[in-house]
Short mmCIF file of C-alpha atoms in Angstrom, two decimals:
data_model
loop_
_atom_site.label_atom_id
_atom_site.label_comp_id
_atom_site.label_asym_id
_atom_site.label_seq_id
_atom_site.Cartn_x
_atom_site.Cartn_y
_atom_site.Cartn_z
CA UNK A 1307 -156.74 92.15 -22.07
CA UNK A 1308 -157.24 90.41 -25.42
CA UNK A 1309 -159.98 91.47 -27.84
CA UNK A 1310 -161.54 88.02 -27.46
CA UNK A 1311 -161.87 88.46 -23.69
CA UNK A 1312 -163.36 91.92 -24.13
CA UNK A 1313 -165.90 90.52 -26.59
CA UNK A 1314 -166.85 87.76 -24.14
CA UNK A 1315 -167.31 90.31 -21.36
CA UNK A 1316 -169.63 92.33 -23.62
CA UNK A 1317 -171.52 89.20 -24.71
CA UNK A 1318 -172.08 87.95 -21.16
CA UNK A 1319 -173.18 91.43 -20.14
CA UNK A 1320 -175.66 91.66 -23.00
CA UNK A 1321 -177.16 88.28 -22.14
CA UNK A 1322 -177.47 89.19 -18.46
CA UNK A 1323 -179.25 92.44 -19.35
CA UNK A 1324 -181.63 90.66 -21.75
CA UNK A 1325 -182.55 88.19 -19.02
CA UNK A 1326 -183.06 91.11 -16.62
CA UNK A 1327 -185.44 92.70 -19.12
CA UNK A 1328 -187.38 89.45 -19.33
CA UNK A 1329 -187.54 89.01 -15.57
CA UNK A 1330 -185.47 85.78 -15.73
CA UNK A 1331 -183.33 86.51 -12.70
CA UNK A 1332 -181.65 83.14 -12.30
CA UNK A 1333 -180.21 83.34 -15.80
CA UNK A 1334 -179.43 87.03 -15.26
CA UNK A 1335 -177.34 86.23 -12.19
CA UNK A 1336 -175.58 83.36 -13.97
CA UNK A 1337 -174.35 85.48 -16.88
CA UNK A 1338 -173.56 88.52 -14.74
CA UNK A 1339 -171.34 86.34 -12.57
CA UNK A 1340 -169.54 85.07 -15.68
CA UNK A 1341 -169.09 88.63 -16.87
CA UNK A 1342 -167.79 89.75 -13.48
CA UNK A 1343 -165.31 86.88 -13.26
CA UNK A 1344 -163.85 87.72 -16.65
CA UNK A 1345 -163.75 91.47 -16.00
CA UNK A 1346 -161.95 91.13 -12.67
CA UNK A 1347 -160.54 94.45 -11.50
CA UNK A 1348 -159.88 95.63 -15.06
CA UNK A 1349 -161.32 98.58 -17.01
CA UNK A 1350 -164.75 96.95 -17.38
CA UNK A 1351 -165.24 96.75 -13.61
CA UNK A 1352 -167.18 100.03 -13.17
CA UNK A 1353 -169.73 99.05 -15.82
CA UNK A 1354 -170.11 95.51 -14.44
CA UNK A 1355 -170.85 96.97 -11.00
CA UNK A 1356 -173.28 99.47 -12.52
CA UNK A 1357 -175.16 96.79 -14.42
CA UNK A 1358 -175.16 94.58 -11.32
CA UNK A 1359 -176.80 97.45 -9.42
CA UNK A 1360 -179.51 97.66 -12.08
CA UNK A 1361 -179.96 93.89 -11.74
CA UNK A 1362 -180.37 94.19 -7.99
CA UNK A 1363 -182.85 97.06 -8.32
CA UNK A 1364 -184.98 95.09 -10.75
CA UNK A 1365 -184.81 91.88 -8.72
CA UNK A 1366 -185.09 93.29 -5.18
CA UNK A 1367 -187.21 96.36 -5.86
CA UNK A 1368 -186.75 100.09 -5.34
CA UNK A 1369 -184.70 101.04 -2.33
CA UNK A 1370 -182.73 97.77 -2.39
CA UNK A 1371 -179.76 97.99 -0.04
CA UNK A 1372 -177.76 95.74 -2.35
CA UNK A 1373 -178.43 98.01 -5.33
CA UNK A 1374 -177.34 101.03 -3.30
CA UNK A 1375 -174.03 99.41 -2.35
CA UNK A 1376 -173.37 98.38 -5.95
CA UNK A 1377 -174.10 101.87 -7.32
CA UNK A 1378 -171.73 103.34 -4.72
CA UNK A 1379 -169.07 100.74 -5.58
CA UNK A 1380 -169.45 101.59 -9.25
CA UNK A 1381 -168.87 105.29 -8.52
CA UNK A 1382 -165.73 104.43 -6.53
CA UNK A 1383 -164.39 102.01 -9.15
CA UNK A 1384 -164.97 104.51 -11.98
CA UNK A 1385 -163.25 107.28 -10.03
CA UNK A 1386 -160.27 105.02 -9.37
CA UNK A 1387 -160.10 104.09 -13.07
CA UNK A 1388 -160.39 107.71 -14.17
CA UNK A 1389 -163.56 106.94 -16.14
CA UNK A 1390 -165.44 110.24 -15.80
CA UNK A 1391 -168.49 109.19 -17.79
CA UNK A 1392 -168.99 105.92 -15.89
CA UNK A 1393 -168.60 107.79 -12.60
CA UNK A 1394 -171.18 110.45 -13.51
CA UNK A 1395 -173.68 107.92 -14.82
CA UNK A 1396 -173.42 105.89 -11.63
CA UNK A 1397 -173.71 109.07 -9.54
CA UNK A 1398 -177.03 110.01 -11.16
CA UNK A 1399 -178.44 106.53 -10.64
CA UNK A 1400 -177.19 106.47 -7.06
CA UNK A 1401 -179.04 109.74 -6.48
CA UNK A 1402 -182.25 108.25 -7.93
CA UNK A 1403 -181.82 105.18 -5.74
CA UNK A 1404 -181.29 107.18 -2.55
CA UNK A 1405 -184.31 109.39 -3.24
CA UNK A 1406 -186.46 106.31 -3.86
CA UNK A 1407 -185.22 104.92 -0.55
CA UNK A 1408 -186.36 108.11 1.21
CA UNK A 1409 -183.06 109.96 1.46
CA UNK A 1410 -183.87 113.67 1.60
CA UNK A 1411 -180.22 114.64 1.04
CA UNK A 1412 -179.39 112.05 -1.58
CA UNK A 1413 -177.46 114.49 -3.76
CA UNK A 1414 -177.11 118.21 -4.35
CA UNK A 1415 -178.46 120.13 -7.34
CA UNK A 1416 -174.96 121.13 -8.42
CA UNK A 1417 -173.78 117.52 -8.38
CA UNK A 1418 -176.77 116.49 -10.50
CA UNK A 1419 -176.19 119.29 -13.01
CA UNK A 1420 -172.49 118.48 -13.31
CA UNK A 1421 -173.07 114.79 -13.92
CA UNK A 1422 -175.88 115.51 -16.37
CA UNK A 1423 -173.74 118.00 -18.30
CA UNK A 1424 -170.80 115.60 -18.59
CA UNK A 1425 -173.00 112.86 -20.03
CA UNK A 1426 -174.91 115.15 -22.39
CA UNK A 1427 -171.64 116.52 -23.73
CA UNK A 1428 -170.09 113.10 -24.28
CA UNK A 1429 -171.45 112.65 -27.80
CA UNK A 1430 -172.75 109.18 -26.87
CA UNK A 1431 -176.52 109.00 -27.55
CA UNK A 1432 -177.25 106.31 -24.94
CA UNK A 1433 -175.53 108.29 -22.18
CA UNK A 1434 -177.27 111.52 -23.18
CA UNK A 1435 -180.69 109.85 -23.08
CA UNK A 1436 -179.89 108.08 -19.83
CA UNK A 1437 -178.83 111.39 -18.27
CA UNK A 1438 -182.10 113.10 -19.19
CA UNK A 1439 -184.14 110.16 -17.91
CA UNK A 1440 -182.24 109.98 -14.62
CA UNK A 1441 -182.54 113.73 -14.04
CA UNK A 1442 -186.26 113.62 -14.85
CA UNK A 1443 -186.70 110.95 -12.20
CA UNK A 1444 -184.70 113.01 -9.70
CA UNK A 1445 -186.88 116.08 -10.35
CA UNK A 1446 -190.03 113.97 -10.08
CA UNK A 1447 -188.99 112.37 -6.80
CA UNK A 1448 -188.38 115.90 -5.44
CA UNK A 1449 -191.80 117.06 -6.61
CA UNK A 1450 -190.42 119.29 -9.36
CA UNK A 1451 -192.83 118.03 -11.99
CA UNK A 1452 -192.46 120.88 -14.50
CA UNK A 1453 -188.71 120.36 -14.66
CA UNK A 1454 -189.22 116.60 -14.84
CA UNK A 1455 -191.65 116.96 -17.75
CA UNK A 1456 -189.21 119.21 -19.63
CA UNK A 1457 -186.52 116.52 -19.35
CA UNK A 1458 -188.94 113.79 -20.45
CA UNK A 1459 -190.14 115.84 -23.42
CA UNK A 1460 -186.54 116.47 -24.50
CA UNK A 1461 -185.57 112.85 -24.05
CA UNK A 1462 -188.54 111.50 -26.01
CA UNK A 1463 -187.89 113.94 -28.89
CA UNK A 1464 -184.29 112.72 -29.07
CA UNK A 1465 -185.39 109.12 -28.70
CA UNK A 1466 -187.86 109.43 -31.57
CA UNK A 1467 -185.21 111.03 -33.79
CA UNK A 1468 -182.56 108.41 -33.02
CA UNK A 1469 -184.87 105.42 -33.47
CA UNK A 1470 -186.04 106.76 -36.82
CA UNK A 1471 -182.80 108.10 -38.28
CA UNK A 1472 -179.93 106.11 -36.71
CA UNK A 1473 -181.40 102.70 -36.00
CA UNK A 1474 -179.20 100.49 -33.89
CA UNK A 1475 -177.14 103.17 -32.14
CA UNK A 1476 -179.06 102.72 -28.88
CA UNK A 1477 -178.47 98.99 -28.67
CA UNK A 1478 -180.89 97.49 -26.14
CA UNK A 1479 -181.22 100.68 -24.05
CA UNK A 1480 -184.75 101.54 -25.15
CA UNK A 1481 -185.98 97.96 -24.93
CA UNK A 1482 -184.65 97.67 -21.38
CA UNK A 1483 -186.11 101.03 -20.30
CA UNK A 1484 -189.31 101.34 -22.34
CA UNK A 1485 -191.67 100.31 -19.53
CA UNK A 1486 -189.96 102.57 -16.98
CA UNK A 1487 -190.01 105.47 -19.47
CA UNK A 1488 -193.74 105.06 -20.05
CA UNK A 1489 -194.63 104.84 -16.36
CA UNK A 1490 -192.42 107.81 -15.44
CA UNK A 1491 -193.85 109.93 -18.25
CA UNK A 1492 -197.42 109.13 -17.29
CA UNK A 1493 -196.75 109.59 -13.57
CA UNK A 1494 -195.32 113.08 -14.16
CA UNK A 1495 -198.07 114.05 -16.61
CA UNK A 1496 -200.83 112.86 -14.27
CA UNK A 1497 -199.27 114.70 -11.30
CA UNK A 1498 -199.31 117.95 -13.28
CA UNK A 1499 -202.74 117.25 -14.75
CA UNK A 1500 -204.31 117.01 -11.29
CA UNK A 1501 -203.45 120.67 -10.79
CA UNK A 1502 -205.41 121.57 -13.92
CA UNK A 1503 -208.71 120.07 -12.74
CA UNK A 1504 -211.58 122.51 -13.13
CA UNK A 1505 -210.05 124.79 -15.76
CA UNK A 1506 -210.64 122.63 -18.84
CA UNK A 1507 -207.06 121.40 -19.15
CA UNK A 1508 -207.29 118.21 -17.08
CA UNK A 1509 -206.26 115.19 -19.09
CA UNK A 1510 -204.48 117.06 -21.90
CA UNK A 1511 -200.94 116.50 -20.66
CA UNK A 1512 -201.36 112.72 -20.38
CA UNK A 1513 -202.87 112.73 -23.87
CA UNK A 1514 -199.81 114.52 -25.29
CA UNK A 1515 -197.51 112.12 -23.43
CA UNK A 1516 -199.40 109.09 -24.74
CA UNK A 1517 -199.04 110.43 -28.28
CA UNK A 1518 -195.27 110.71 -27.92
CA UNK A 1519 -195.03 107.17 -26.58
CA UNK A 1520 -197.27 105.94 -29.41
CA UNK A 1521 -194.92 107.44 -32.01
CA UNK A 1522 -191.80 106.01 -30.38
CA UNK A 1523 -193.37 102.57 -30.16
CA UNK A 1524 -194.42 102.64 -33.82
CA UNK A 1525 -191.19 103.97 -35.36
CA UNK A 1526 -190.66 100.75 -37.31
CA UNK A 1527 -193.80 101.52 -39.27
CA UNK A 1528 -193.10 105.22 -39.83
CA UNK A 1529 -191.83 106.54 -43.16
CA UNK A 1530 -188.97 108.96 -42.68
CA UNK A 1531 -187.23 111.32 -45.03
CA UNK A 1532 -184.31 113.71 -45.03
CA UNK A 1533 -183.03 116.42 -47.32
CA UNK A 1534 -179.72 116.84 -49.06
CA UNK A 1535 -176.94 114.27 -48.79
CA UNK A 1536 -178.58 112.45 -45.90
CA UNK A 1537 -177.12 109.02 -46.67
CA UNK A 1538 -173.57 110.36 -46.78
CA UNK A 1539 -174.04 112.33 -43.58
CA UNK A 1540 -175.52 109.33 -41.82
CA UNK A 1541 -172.56 107.16 -42.82
CA UNK A 1542 -170.07 109.82 -41.67
CA UNK A 1543 -171.93 110.15 -38.39
CA UNK A 1544 -171.87 106.41 -37.80
CA UNK A 1545 -168.10 106.44 -38.37
CA UNK A 1546 -167.74 109.22 -35.79
CA UNK A 1547 -169.91 107.29 -33.32
CA UNK A 1548 -167.70 104.22 -33.80
CA UNK A 1549 -164.57 106.32 -33.18
CA UNK A 1550 -166.15 107.76 -30.03
CA UNK A 1551 -167.06 104.29 -28.80
CA UNK A 1552 -163.55 102.99 -29.43
CA UNK A 1553 -161.96 105.94 -27.64
CA UNK A 1554 -163.94 105.27 -24.48
CA UNK A 1555 -162.85 107.40 -21.53
CA UNK A 1556 -159.83 108.62 -23.52
CA UNK A 1557 -161.89 110.56 -26.06
CA UNK A 1558 -160.66 114.09 -26.68
CA UNK A 1559 -162.81 117.16 -26.07
CA UNK A 1560 -162.47 117.91 -29.79
CA UNK A 1561 -163.94 114.54 -30.81
CA UNK A 1562 -166.83 114.88 -28.36
CA UNK A 1563 -167.62 118.43 -29.45
CA UNK A 1564 -167.49 117.45 -33.12
CA UNK A 1565 -169.82 114.52 -32.56
CA UNK A 1566 -172.33 116.61 -30.60
CA UNK A 1567 -172.29 119.22 -33.38
CA UNK A 1568 -172.71 116.61 -36.13
CA UNK A 1569 -175.63 114.98 -34.31
CA UNK A 1570 -177.32 118.37 -33.98
CA UNK A 1571 -176.74 119.20 -37.66
CA UNK A 1572 -178.12 115.83 -38.76
CA UNK A 1573 -181.16 116.26 -36.55
CA UNK A 1574 -181.77 119.78 -37.90
CA UNK A 1575 -181.92 118.48 -41.48
CA UNK A 1576 -183.92 115.39 -40.61
CA UNK A 1577 -187.59 115.42 -41.57
CA UNK A 1578 -190.09 112.86 -40.37
CA UNK A 1579 -193.69 112.14 -41.11
CA UNK A 1580 -194.11 111.16 -37.44
CA UNK A 1581 -194.59 114.47 -35.66
CA UNK A 1582 -195.88 114.50 -32.07
CA UNK A 1583 -198.98 116.49 -31.22
CA UNK A 1584 -198.37 119.86 -29.63
CA UNK A 1585 -200.73 121.65 -27.28
CA UNK A 1586 -202.10 124.01 -29.95
CA UNK A 1587 -202.82 121.19 -32.43
CA UNK A 1588 -204.50 119.14 -29.71
CA UNK A 1589 -206.68 122.11 -28.78
CA UNK A 1590 -207.73 122.54 -32.40
CA UNK A 1591 -208.63 118.87 -32.70
CA UNK A 1592 -210.63 118.89 -29.46
CA UNK A 1593 -212.48 122.05 -30.50
CA UNK A 1594 -213.60 120.17 -33.61
CA UNK A 1595 -215.59 117.65 -31.58
CA UNK A 1596 -219.35 118.15 -31.29
CA UNK A 1597 -221.40 117.80 -28.12
CA UNK A 1598 -221.96 114.09 -28.73
CA UNK A 1599 -218.26 113.24 -29.12
CA UNK A 1600 -215.49 112.67 -26.60
CA UNK A 1601 -211.91 111.41 -26.51
CA UNK A 1602 -211.09 108.32 -24.50
CA UNK A 1603 -207.45 107.28 -24.27
CA UNK A 1604 -206.19 104.13 -22.66
CA UNK A 1605 -203.08 102.05 -22.23
CA UNK A 1606 -202.47 98.91 -20.25
CA UNK A 1607 -199.65 96.49 -19.62
CA UNK A 1608 -199.08 93.65 -17.16
CA UNK A 1609 -198.96 95.97 -14.16
CA UNK A 1610 -200.92 99.16 -14.83
CA UNK A 1611 -203.94 100.49 -16.66
CA UNK A 1612 -204.14 104.17 -17.72
#
């Protein structure tokens, strides 16, 4: 496959996903069909099927039979191509889909942990975030809200760091998932908060979650800083990320491990003025209110008001 064809496949895919994010399904289908025709049965096939499944889920709704078939086809195509990361990503989303459709035995815990671990260890930020988000949704759908909240907290910390320190590395992933992230985070926080009613803690978890979302949404206006040779490290890290992207499914364990370690080191030295509230700080702030003061938080979009 020529580089020009590969670029066209990526371009058509990006346009289809943008139209999906905007709810323009006719245009979404048009560009996804163009992408699929160019990709054929080649190495891009697993991703085209995966993105087509996301299209179907958005267009047809949760539990869509068409989305389920496409996720399953993506798993099979990735396995045939030897693309371990594409297979594990599709497996996690297939599990989410089956649970949403009411499948009690959609996937086993070991299968979920294996797929999650492969994606987290890949060194690719988008896949690591996607893995945490998918597993959080799986935990939530199974009623394991504490575990779901832990995954969401971890994912939003990483998301805040990446959007502030390595702008652009996530592509359109956050834009395409921002509404789903918010609703999932609030749904989990509210489910846990209901169990706190009567002991003075009701409403605090949603408040902490709203603060994290607020910071992520306002990263463009946040001033960030780092210590040491931050600019040089950032440039070296971007080079490593480009090498990882180019290697695709053929990346060596050494490259992946090095990238994961470099990301961790860069994050450890990164300092930001945008620090999320923690439970202790929130408690201190609330204790400072007098009897005539109260905190009212709210958020609304086209579908929901919190």
